[in-house]
Short mmCIF file of C-alpha atoms in Angstrom, two decimals:
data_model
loop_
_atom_site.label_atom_id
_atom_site.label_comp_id
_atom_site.label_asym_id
_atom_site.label_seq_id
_atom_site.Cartn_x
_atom_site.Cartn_y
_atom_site.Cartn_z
CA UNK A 835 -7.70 -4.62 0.05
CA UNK A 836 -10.42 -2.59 1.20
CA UNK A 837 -13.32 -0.65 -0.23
CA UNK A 838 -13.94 -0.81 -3.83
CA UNK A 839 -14.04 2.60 -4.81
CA UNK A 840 -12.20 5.18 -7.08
CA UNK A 841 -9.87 6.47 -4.21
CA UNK A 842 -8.25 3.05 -4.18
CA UNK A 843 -7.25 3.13 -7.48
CA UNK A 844 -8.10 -1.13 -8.48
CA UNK A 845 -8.55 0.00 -12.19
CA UNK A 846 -5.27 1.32 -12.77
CA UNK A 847 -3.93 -1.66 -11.39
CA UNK A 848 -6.21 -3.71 -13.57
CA UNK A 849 -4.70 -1.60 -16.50
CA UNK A 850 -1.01 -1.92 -15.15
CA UNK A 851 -1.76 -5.99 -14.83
CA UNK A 852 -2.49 -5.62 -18.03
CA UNK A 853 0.65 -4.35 -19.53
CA UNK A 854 2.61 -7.13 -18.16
CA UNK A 855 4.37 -9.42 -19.97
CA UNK A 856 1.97 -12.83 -20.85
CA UNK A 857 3.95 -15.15 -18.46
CA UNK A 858 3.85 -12.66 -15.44
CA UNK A 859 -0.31 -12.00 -15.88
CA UNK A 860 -0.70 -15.69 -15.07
CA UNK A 861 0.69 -15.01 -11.87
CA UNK A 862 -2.27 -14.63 -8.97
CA UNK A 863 -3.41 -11.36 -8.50
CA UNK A 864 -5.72 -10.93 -5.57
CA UNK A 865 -8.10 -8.51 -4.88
CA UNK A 866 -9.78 -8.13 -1.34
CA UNK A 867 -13.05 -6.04 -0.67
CA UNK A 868 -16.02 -5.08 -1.79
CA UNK A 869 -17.77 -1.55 -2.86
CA UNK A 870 -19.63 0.15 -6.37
CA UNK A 871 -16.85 0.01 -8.14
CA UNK A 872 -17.00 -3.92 -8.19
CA UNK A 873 -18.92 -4.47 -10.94
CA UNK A 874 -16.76 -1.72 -13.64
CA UNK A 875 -13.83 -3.55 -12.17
CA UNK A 876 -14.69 -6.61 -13.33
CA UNK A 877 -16.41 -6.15 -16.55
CA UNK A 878 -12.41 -4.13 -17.12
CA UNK A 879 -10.68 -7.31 -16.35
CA UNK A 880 -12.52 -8.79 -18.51
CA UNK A 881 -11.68 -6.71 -21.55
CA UNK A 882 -8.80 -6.73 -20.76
CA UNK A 883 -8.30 -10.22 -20.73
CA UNK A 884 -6.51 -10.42 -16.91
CA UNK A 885 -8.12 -12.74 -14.54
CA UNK A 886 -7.71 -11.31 -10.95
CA UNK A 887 -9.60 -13.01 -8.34
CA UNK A 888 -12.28 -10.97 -6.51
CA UNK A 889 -12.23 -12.72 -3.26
CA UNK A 890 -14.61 -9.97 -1.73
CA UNK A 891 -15.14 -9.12 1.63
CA UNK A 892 -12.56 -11.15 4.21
CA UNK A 893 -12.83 -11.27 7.74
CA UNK A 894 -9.20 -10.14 9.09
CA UNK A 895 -7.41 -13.98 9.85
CA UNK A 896 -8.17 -14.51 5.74
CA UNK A 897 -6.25 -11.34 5.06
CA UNK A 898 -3.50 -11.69 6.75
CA UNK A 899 -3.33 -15.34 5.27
CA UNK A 900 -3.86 -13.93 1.52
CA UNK A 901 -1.03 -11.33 2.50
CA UNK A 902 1.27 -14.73 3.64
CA UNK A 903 0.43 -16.07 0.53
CA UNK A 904 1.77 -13.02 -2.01
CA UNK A 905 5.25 -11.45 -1.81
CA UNK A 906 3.83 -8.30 -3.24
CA UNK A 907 1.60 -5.72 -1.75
CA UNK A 908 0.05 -3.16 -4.55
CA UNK A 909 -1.48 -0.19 -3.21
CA UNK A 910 -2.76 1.65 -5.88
CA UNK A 911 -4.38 4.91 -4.59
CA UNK A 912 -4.94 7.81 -5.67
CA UNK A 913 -7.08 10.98 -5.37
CA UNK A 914 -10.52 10.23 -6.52
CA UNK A 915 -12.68 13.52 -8.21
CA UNK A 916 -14.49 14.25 -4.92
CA UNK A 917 -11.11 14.89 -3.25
CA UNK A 918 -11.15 11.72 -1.11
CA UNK A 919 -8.02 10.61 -0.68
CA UNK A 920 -5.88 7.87 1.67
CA UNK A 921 -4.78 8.90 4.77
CA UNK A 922 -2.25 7.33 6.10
CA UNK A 923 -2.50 3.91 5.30
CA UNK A 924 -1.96 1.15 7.89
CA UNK A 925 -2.21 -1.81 5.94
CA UNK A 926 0.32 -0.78 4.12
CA UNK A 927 2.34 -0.83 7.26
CA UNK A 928 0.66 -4.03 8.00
CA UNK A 929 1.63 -5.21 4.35
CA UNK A 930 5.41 -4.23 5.26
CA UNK A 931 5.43 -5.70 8.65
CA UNK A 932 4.35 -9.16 7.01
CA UNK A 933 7.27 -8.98 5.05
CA UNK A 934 5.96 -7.51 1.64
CA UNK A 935 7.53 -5.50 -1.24
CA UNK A 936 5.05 -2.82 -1.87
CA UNK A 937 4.27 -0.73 -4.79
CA UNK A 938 2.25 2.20 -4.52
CA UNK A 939 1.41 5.56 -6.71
CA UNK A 940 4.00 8.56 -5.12
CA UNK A 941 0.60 10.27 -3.76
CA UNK A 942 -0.31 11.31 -0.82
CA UNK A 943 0.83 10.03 2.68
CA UNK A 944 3.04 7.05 0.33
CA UNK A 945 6.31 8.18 0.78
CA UNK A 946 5.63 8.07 4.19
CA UNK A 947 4.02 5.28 5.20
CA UNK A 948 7.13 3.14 2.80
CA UNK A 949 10.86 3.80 1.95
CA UNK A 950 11.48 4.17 -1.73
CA UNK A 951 13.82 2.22 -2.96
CA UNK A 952 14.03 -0.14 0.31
CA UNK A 953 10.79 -1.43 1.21
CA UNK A 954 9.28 -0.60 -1.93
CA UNK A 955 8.88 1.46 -5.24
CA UNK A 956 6.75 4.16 -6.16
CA UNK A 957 5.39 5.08 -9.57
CA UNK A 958 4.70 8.07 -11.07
CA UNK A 959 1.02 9.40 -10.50
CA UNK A 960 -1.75 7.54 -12.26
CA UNK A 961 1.30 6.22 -14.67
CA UNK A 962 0.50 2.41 -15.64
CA UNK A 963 3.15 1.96 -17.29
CA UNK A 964 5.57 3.09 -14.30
CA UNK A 965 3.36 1.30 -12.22
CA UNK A 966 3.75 -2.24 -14.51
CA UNK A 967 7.25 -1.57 -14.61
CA UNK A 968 7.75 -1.48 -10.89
CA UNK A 969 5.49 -4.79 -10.25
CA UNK A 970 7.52 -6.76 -13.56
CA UNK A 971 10.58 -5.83 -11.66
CA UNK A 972 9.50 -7.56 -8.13
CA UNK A 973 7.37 -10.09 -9.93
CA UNK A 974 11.31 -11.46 -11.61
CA UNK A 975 13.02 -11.01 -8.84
CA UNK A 976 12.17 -13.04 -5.65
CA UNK A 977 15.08 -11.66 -3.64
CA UNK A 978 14.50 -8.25 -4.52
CA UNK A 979 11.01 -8.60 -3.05
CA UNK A 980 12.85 -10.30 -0.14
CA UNK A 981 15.39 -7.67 0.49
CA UNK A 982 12.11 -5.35 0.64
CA UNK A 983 10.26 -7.55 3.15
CA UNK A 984 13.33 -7.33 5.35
CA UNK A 985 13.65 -3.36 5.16
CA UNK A 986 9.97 -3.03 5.45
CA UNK A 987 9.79 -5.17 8.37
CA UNK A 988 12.66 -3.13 10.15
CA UNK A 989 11.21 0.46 8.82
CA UNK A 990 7.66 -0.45 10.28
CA UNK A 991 8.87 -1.83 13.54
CA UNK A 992 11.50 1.60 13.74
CA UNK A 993 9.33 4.07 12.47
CA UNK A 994 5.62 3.17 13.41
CA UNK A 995 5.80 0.59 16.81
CA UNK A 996 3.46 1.71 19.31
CA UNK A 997 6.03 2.14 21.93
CA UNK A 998 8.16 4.48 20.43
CA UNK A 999 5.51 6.72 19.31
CA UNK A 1000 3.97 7.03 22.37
CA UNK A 1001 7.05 8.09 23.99
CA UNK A 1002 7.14 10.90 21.13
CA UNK A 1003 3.77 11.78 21.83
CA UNK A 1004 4.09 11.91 25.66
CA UNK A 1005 7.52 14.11 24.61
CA UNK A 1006 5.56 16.31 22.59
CA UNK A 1007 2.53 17.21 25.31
CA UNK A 1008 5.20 17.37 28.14
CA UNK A 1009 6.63 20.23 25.92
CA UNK A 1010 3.19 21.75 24.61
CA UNK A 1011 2.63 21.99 28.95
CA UNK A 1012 5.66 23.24 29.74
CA UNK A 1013 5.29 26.38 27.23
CA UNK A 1014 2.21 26.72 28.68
CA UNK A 1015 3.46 26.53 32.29
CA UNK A 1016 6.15 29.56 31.44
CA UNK A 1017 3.25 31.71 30.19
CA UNK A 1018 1.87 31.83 33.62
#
């Protein structure tokens, strides 16, 4: 989801896709957004004989309803030449709080934003064939994916709800002003 440009990383996924096994490329592999990189990306699935479906731009409600409708969120950023790079991302989070086993490149703000191992698995860098690896494993096993919804659920709502940050941040100032205070 999102943009269409090199910082999202669509083509390695395309490639990863690609190294799947026959039976697991016919399953539906979405991709949301729109951007320059449109075009390349599907003149690669083509060579590559994959059939993703470019849905394209999406107001929010169809997101959220194309994220209900996958048990796998693949997030496959990385840093593009320019520099430009995710921050952190929230629909990952979002992803995760829907229930979703993620996969993402260990770049970045990724290890972060998801726990390895528990609400999702990382691949090496720019590594296809990690990355294929990690989406044939969730893509056989239904309740692995489902054990990763759960923990992503709980990690999202523990680590990132609104509430409990706040409080964190409020924590934080009240210190930054107290220092402050004892200076003068």
């Amino acid at each position: 989801m999102g943009r269409l440009v090199e910082k999202k990383g669509v083509n390695f996924l395309l490639d990863a896709w690609a190294k799947l096994p026959p039976r697991l490329r016919e399953e539906p592999l979405t991709i949301i957004g729109d951007g320059p990189m449109k075009p390349a990306l599907m003149d690669q699935a083509r060579k590559l004989g994959i059939q993703p479906v470019f849905a394209g731009p999406q107001p929010r409600e169809a997101v959220f309803a194309a994220m209900a409708r996958h048990r796998i969120f693949a997030m496959p950023s990385i840093r593009a030449a320019n520099g430009d790079s995710e921050g952190l991302p929230i629909v990952l989070m979002e992803a995760q709080a829907l229930g979703m086993a993620v996969v993402a490149f260990d770049d970045g703000p990724m290890r972060e934003a998801i726990r390895p191992g528990q609400s999702g698995l990382l691949a090496e860098r720019r590594d296809t064939g990690s990355y294929a690896a990690h989406l044939e494993r969730l893509l056989l096993s239904a309740d692995l994916c489902e054990s990763f919804g759960r923990a992503g659920r709980e990690w999202v709502n523990n680590s990132f709800h609104i509430r409990s940050n706040m409080a964190e941040l409020e924590d934080y100032y009240d210190e930054i002003i107290g220092r402050r205070e004892r200076r003068h």
